[in-house]
Amino acid sequence: MSRDLLAPARPRVLVLPSAEAVADVARAEVLGAVDDARGKGRDPVLGLATGASPRALYRLVADAAPDGGLSDVWAVALDEYVGLGPDDPHRYRAELLREVVVPWGLDPGRLLVPDVDADDLDLSAAVFDDRLAALGGVDTQILGIGRNGHIGFNEPGSSWRLGTRRVRLSLSTRQANSAYFDSLDAVPLAAVTQGIATILRARRLLLVATGAAKADAVAAAVQARPTPRCPASVIQFHPQVLVVLDDAAAAGLEE
Ligand code: PGA
């Protein structure tokens, strides 16, 4: 795959009238990626975001997949919280088991998540990237976008050259994610995230965003000059990107 870091390009953007339509188009992309990988003789490898944005997409894939029809798929997490107990349901491993692995009928042994219980998180992050490479890389990486423009937990200012690593979460990210916890204090302070360099190695990126709260971040990611201040703007350097938005998330885009 060639990638010219000096020549950003406008990503392909589809704007649809509803969140349901966004999920439906994304579903077709994901199932197309699975077919493509199989056609090339590989087990499909999907990179999976957590959070609200891909949830409807995951349900539609589950509805569309015949029983056992996705059992060859590898599911790779984009990130994982650090500091939660091993059985905490807020862990992204737990969320991916609930939202993807079980409903899609995947083999739980094919779910790859950074090991956040290791003593040495630098080492376990490197091991995660090595395992990802050994799988042959991600076919399609599904991404949400944070209100601050983050992808994964790569917060504004993150270097684009870094791989998977431990990061501190910004206050705005912890505030946004506190919706899923009892309080802001319960939201972890740190995570292990695929780095931007890791994300860029996926063959395709599929960024999904809905709702007005994402409009500014989407405009900065898709149409403004790429800058580490908006981590998602790095997608302009990837040759195979599809951004699927509802009208509200697209409100900041110029024609
Ligand atoms: P959301 O999160 O899909 O829950 O809005 C996206 C993100 O923070 O990356």
Tab-separated table of C-alpha atoms and ligand atoms in Angstrom:
chain	number	residue	atom	x	y	z
A	1	MET	CA	0.000	0.000	0.000
A	2	SER	CA	1.459	3.371	-0.877
A	3	ARG	CA	0.857	6.332	1.343
A	4	ASP	CA	2.266	9.760	0.723
A	5	LEU	CA	2.493	11.591	4.005
A	6	LEU	CA	3.033	14.843	2.156
A	7	ALA	CA	-0.143	14.708	0.114
A	8	PRO	CA	-3.395	14.657	2.049
A	9	ALA	CA	-6.531	13.897	0.063
A	10	ARG	CA	-10.201	14.395	0.723
A	11	PRO	CA	-11.592	11.148	2.112
A	12	ARG	CA	-14.686	9.667	0.506
A	13	VAL	CA	-17.666	10.915	2.521
A	14	LEU	CA	-21.230	9.642	2.406
A	15	VAL	CA	-23.920	11.717	4.105
A	16	LEU	CA	-27.150	9.916	4.861
A	17	PRO	CA	-30.457	11.049	6.301
A	18	SER	CA	-30.472	8.925	9.442
A	19	ALA	CA	-28.322	6.957	11.860
A	20	GLU	CA	-30.066	3.800	10.622
A	21	ALA	CA	-28.990	4.516	7.051
A	22	VAL	CA	-25.426	5.126	8.267
A	23	ALA	CA	-25.406	1.739	9.990
A	24	ASP	CA	-26.792	0.052	6.894
A	25	VAL	CA	-24.111	1.437	4.570
A	26	ALA	CA	-21.428	0.591	7.121
A	27	ARG	CA	-22.793	-2.948	7.406
A	28	ALA	CA	-22.398	-3.411	3.654
A	29	GLU	CA	-18.810	-2.133	3.860
A	30	VAL	CA	-17.930	-4.506	6.670
A	31	LEU	CA	-19.446	-7.547	4.988
A	32	GLY	CA	-17.744	-6.515	1.737
A	33	ALA	CA	-14.403	-6.424	3.564
A	34	VAL	CA	-15.035	-9.925	4.889
A	35	ASP	CA	-15.758	-11.191	1.373
A	36	ASP	CA	-12.706	-9.404	-0.060
A	37	ALA	CA	-10.369	-10.975	2.478
A	38	ARG	CA	-11.807	-14.429	1.850
A	39	GLY	CA	-11.474	-13.870	-1.894
A	40	LYS	CA	-7.752	-13.273	-1.318
A	41	GLY	CA	-7.487	-16.470	0.700
A	42	ARG	CA	-7.116	-14.762	4.091
A	43	ASP	CA	-9.127	-15.008	7.269
A	44	PRO	CA	-10.836	-11.590	7.567
A	45	VAL	CA	-9.444	-9.276	10.247
A	46	LEU	CA	-11.743	-6.496	11.435
A	47	GLY	CA	-10.651	-3.674	13.698
A	48	LEU	CA	-13.464	-2.814	16.051
A	49	ALA	CA	-14.230	0.458	17.786
A	50	THR	CA	-16.368	0.428	20.906
A	51	GLY	CA	-18.802	3.123	22.048
A	52	ALA	CA	-22.131	4.257	20.674
A	53	SER	CA	-21.179	5.001	17.070
A	54	PRO	CA	-20.771	1.449	15.695
A	55	ARG	CA	-23.414	-0.214	17.854
A	56	ALA	CA	-26.242	-0.164	15.289
A	57	LEU	CA	-23.795	-1.350	12.639
A	58	TYR	CA	-22.825	-4.307	14.824
A	59	ARG	CA	-26.496	-5.245	15.282
A	60	LEU	CA	-27.124	-5.121	11.528
A	61	VAL	CA	-24.116	-7.330	10.827
A	62	ALA	CA	-25.407	-9.823	13.397
A	63	ASP	CA	-28.816	-9.814	11.671
A	64	ALA	CA	-27.246	-10.278	8.235
A	65	ALA	CA	-24.757	-12.999	9.174
A	66	PRO	CA	-25.911	-16.567	8.734
A	67	ASP	CA	-25.311	-18.888	11.711
A	68	GLY	CA	-21.598	-19.592	11.944
A	69	GLY	CA	-21.050	-17.509	8.817
A	70	LEU	CA	-18.451	-15.283	10.442
A	71	SER	CA	-16.560	-17.927	12.385
A	72	ASP	CA	-13.366	-17.265	10.396
A	73	VAL	CA	-13.307	-13.557	11.344
A	74	TRP	CA	-10.655	-12.136	13.663
A	75	ALA	CA	-11.853	-9.209	15.809
A	76	VAL	CA	-9.222	-6.724	16.943
A	77	ALA	CA	-9.911	-4.089	19.585
A	78	LEU	CA	-8.978	-0.484	18.972
A	79	ASP	CA	-8.311	0.233	22.633
A	80	GLU	CA	-8.865	-0.908	26.212
A	81	TYR	CA	-9.141	0.839	29.555
A	82	VAL	CA	-6.388	0.415	32.128
A	83	GLY	CA	-7.278	0.011	35.809
A	84	LEU	CA	-10.615	-1.809	35.696
A	85	GLY	CA	-11.029	-5.188	37.413
A	86	PRO	CA	-10.777	-8.279	35.223
A	87	ASP	CA	-14.543	-8.868	35.263
A	88	ASP	CA	-15.606	-5.243	34.993
A	89	PRO	CA	-18.340	-4.988	32.332
A	90	HIS	CA	-16.931	-1.609	31.230
A	91	ARG	CA	-13.848	-3.279	29.861
A	92	TYR	CA	-13.837	-3.056	26.093
A	93	ARG	CA	-13.077	-6.762	25.950
A	94	ALA	CA	-16.408	-7.313	27.742
A	95	GLU	CA	-18.189	-4.822	25.464
A	96	LEU	CA	-16.819	-6.472	22.334
A	97	LEU	CA	-17.838	-9.900	23.627
A	98	ARG	CA	-21.381	-8.588	24.237
A	99	GLU	CA	-21.799	-6.449	21.122
A	100	VAL	CA	-19.831	-8.418	18.545
A	101	VAL	CA	-18.357	-11.786	19.450
A	102	VAL	CA	-21.526	-13.379	20.814
A	103	PRO	CA	-24.085	-11.838	18.411
A	104	TRP	CA	-21.878	-12.493	15.364
A	105	GLY	CA	-21.037	-16.022	16.472
A	106	LEU	CA	-17.280	-15.368	16.454
A	107	ASP	CA	-14.724	-17.620	18.087
A	108	PRO	CA	-13.775	-15.820	21.367
A	109	GLY	CA	-10.244	-17.086	20.775
A	110	ARG	CA	-10.165	-14.782	17.747
A	111	LEU	CA	-10.748	-11.613	19.793
A	112	LEU	CA	-7.484	-9.698	20.159
A	113	VAL	CA	-7.396	-7.004	22.865
A	114	PRO	CA	-4.319	-5.362	24.399
A	115	ASP	CA	-3.366	-7.140	27.643
A	116	VAL	CA	-3.902	-4.389	30.196
A	117	ASP	CA	-3.291	-6.688	33.176
A	118	ALA	CA	0.367	-7.199	32.337
A	119	ASP	CA	2.991	-5.680	34.643
A	120	ASP	CA	4.749	-4.160	31.673
A	121	LEU	CA	2.205	-2.338	29.529
A	122	ASP	CA	4.845	-1.121	27.080
A	123	LEU	CA	5.750	-4.718	26.394
A	124	SER	CA	2.147	-5.921	26.139
A	125	ALA	CA	1.338	-3.052	23.749
A	126	ALA	CA	4.266	-4.085	21.550
A	127	VAL	CA	3.125	-7.709	21.716
A	128	PHE	CA	-0.344	-6.594	20.575
A	129	ASP	CA	1.111	-4.863	17.503
A	130	ASP	CA	3.244	-7.941	16.776
A	131	ARG	CA	0.227	-10.238	16.987
A	132	LEU	CA	-1.712	-7.893	14.720
A	133	ALA	CA	1.107	-7.970	12.196
A	134	ALA	CA	1.270	-11.779	12.454
A	135	LEU	CA	-2.440	-11.906	11.555
A	136	GLY	CA	-1.562	-10.078	8.361
A	137	GLY	CA	-2.915	-6.702	9.506
A	138	VAL	CA	-6.406	-5.299	9.719
A	139	ASP	CA	-8.613	-5.465	6.624
A	140	THR	CA	-11.093	-2.794	7.689
A	141	GLN	CA	-10.695	-0.687	10.798
A	142	ILE	CA	-13.995	0.677	12.082
A	143	LEU	CA	-13.539	4.028	13.803
A	144	GLY	CA	-15.699	6.403	15.766
A	145	ILE	CA	-14.519	9.938	16.426
A	146	GLY	CA	-14.350	11.751	19.737
A	147	ARG	CA	-15.779	15.215	20.169
A	148	ASN	CA	-12.171	16.342	20.541
A	149	GLY	CA	-11.224	14.584	17.305
A	150	HIS	CA	-9.606	11.543	18.887
A	151	ILE	CA	-9.511	8.154	17.178
A	152	GLY	CA	-9.072	5.233	19.479
A	153	PHE	CA	-7.735	6.933	22.573
A	154	ASN	CA	-5.226	8.964	20.605
A	155	GLU	CA	-5.981	12.315	22.143
A	156	PRO	CA	-5.175	15.693	20.523
A	157	GLY	CA	-1.422	16.157	20.254
A	158	SER	CA	-0.684	12.431	19.866
A	159	SER	CA	2.210	11.695	17.567
A	160	TRP	CA	1.214	10.097	14.287
A	161	ARG	CA	4.310	7.907	14.366
A	162	LEU	CA	3.483	5.915	17.485
A	163	GLY	CA	2.150	2.387	17.665
A	164	THR	CA	0.007	0.839	20.356
A	165	ARG	CA	0.833	2.235	23.780
A	166	ARG	CA	-0.390	3.356	27.158
A	167	VAL	CA	-2.033	6.796	27.179
A	168	ARG	CA	-3.674	9.120	29.674
A	169	LEU	CA	-7.259	10.049	28.874
A	170	SER	CA	-8.189	13.701	28.518
A	171	LEU	CA	-10.808	15.182	30.811
A	172	SER	CA	-13.177	15.745	27.879
A	173	THR	CA	-12.925	12.063	26.905
A	174	ARG	CA	-13.502	10.961	30.487
A	175	GLN	CA	-16.485	13.316	30.726
A	176	ALA	CA	-17.970	11.961	27.477
A	177	ASN	CA	-17.437	8.354	28.610
A	178	SER	CA	-18.783	8.998	32.111
A	179	ALA	CA	-22.217	8.489	30.533
A	180	TYR	CA	-21.418	4.757	30.694
A	181	PHE	CA	-20.163	4.825	34.322
A	182	ASP	CA	-21.739	5.762	37.650
A	183	SER	CA	-19.637	8.913	37.927
A	184	LEU	CA	-16.721	10.747	36.363
A	185	ASP	CA	-14.458	9.412	39.126
A	186	ALA	CA	-15.252	5.862	38.040
A	187	VAL	CA	-13.885	6.471	34.513
A	188	PRO	CA	-10.319	5.185	34.186
A	189	LEU	CA	-7.522	7.704	33.867
A	190	ALA	CA	-5.569	5.648	31.348
A	191	ALA	CA	-5.920	3.199	28.503
A	192	VAL	CA	-3.912	1.247	25.977
A	193	THR	CA	-4.776	2.336	22.466
A	194	GLN	CA	-3.759	1.329	18.996
A	195	GLY	CA	-1.487	4.148	17.932
A	196	ILE	CA	-2.166	6.268	14.899
A	197	ALA	CA	0.649	4.464	13.084
A	198	THR	CA	-1.102	1.175	13.898
A	199	ILE	CA	-4.458	2.446	12.693
A	200	LEU	CA	-2.945	3.717	9.436
A	201	ARG	CA	-1.641	0.241	8.649
A	202	ALA	CA	-5.206	-1.089	8.201
A	203	ARG	CA	-6.016	-1.692	4.537
A	204	ARG	CA	-9.212	0.348	4.837
A	205	LEU	CA	-10.649	2.769	7.356
A	206	LEU	CA	-14.378	3.114	7.953
A	207	LEU	CA	-15.218	6.102	10.129
A	208	VAL	CA	-18.779	6.324	11.374
A	209	ALA	CA	-20.255	9.372	13.098
A	210	THR	CA	-23.766	10.484	13.907
A	211	GLY	CA	-25.239	13.409	15.797
A	212	ALA	CA	-24.551	17.132	16.066
A	213	ALA	CA	-21.995	16.695	18.872
A	214	LYS	CA	-19.576	15.264	16.296
A	215	ALA	CA	-20.046	17.940	13.612
A	216	ASP	CA	-17.032	20.104	14.541
A	217	ALA	CA	-14.700	17.122	14.945
A	218	VAL	CA	-15.864	15.665	11.617
A	219	ALA	CA	-15.259	18.945	9.778
A	220	ALA	CA	-11.771	19.193	11.292
A	221	ALA	CA	-11.038	15.583	10.393
A	222	VAL	CA	-12.301	15.597	6.835
A	223	GLN	CA	-11.953	19.102	5.401
A	224	ALA	CA	-9.517	21.109	7.507
A	225	ARG	CA	-5.743	20.957	7.134
A	226	PRO	CA	-4.521	17.772	8.853
A	227	THR	CA	-2.976	18.453	12.227
A	228	PRO	CA	-2.130	16.387	15.324
A	229	ARG	CA	-4.499	18.729	17.168
A	230	CYS	CA	-7.262	16.715	15.456
A	231	PRO	CA	-5.967	13.125	15.476
A	232	ALA	CA	-8.735	11.959	13.136
A	233	SER	CA	-7.483	14.339	10.429
A	234	VAL	CA	-4.703	11.822	9.798
A	235	ILE	CA	-7.236	9.799	7.811
A	236	GLN	CA	-6.594	12.261	4.982
A	237	PHE	CA	-3.272	10.471	4.451
A	238	HIS	CA	-4.804	7.003	4.114
A	239	PRO	CA	-5.569	5.826	0.569
A	240	GLN	CA	-8.732	3.860	1.365
A	241	VAL	CA	-11.095	5.723	3.669
A	242	LEU	CA	-14.852	5.855	3.820
A	243	VAL	CA	-16.533	8.304	6.194
A	244	VAL	CA	-20.232	7.648	6.747
A	245	LEU	CA	-22.232	10.396	8.444
A	246	ASP	CA	-25.778	11.387	9.193
A	247	ASP	CA	-26.914	14.918	8.346
A	248	ALA	CA	-26.263	16.163	11.869
A	249	ALA	CA	-22.662	14.934	11.987
A	250	ALA	CA	-22.075	16.389	8.504
A	251	ALA	CA	-23.466	19.835	9.408
A	252	GLY	CA	-20.006	21.445	9.552
A	253	LEU	CA	-18.904	20.259	6.102
A	254	GLU	CA	-18.794	22.573	3.103
A	255	GLU	CA	-20.224	21.340	-0.204
B	1	PGA	P1	-18.918	7.295	20.726
B	1	PGA	O1	-17.367	7.478	20.984
B	1	PGA	O2	-19.060	6.415	19.542
B	1	PGA	O3	-19.430	6.644	21.998
B	1	PGA	O4	-19.495	8.651	20.511
B	1	PGA	C1	-16.526	7.723	19.895
B	1	PGA	C2	-15.147	8.001	20.401
B	1	PGA	O5	-14.988	8.597	21.483
B	1	PGA	O6	-14.194	7.643	19.711
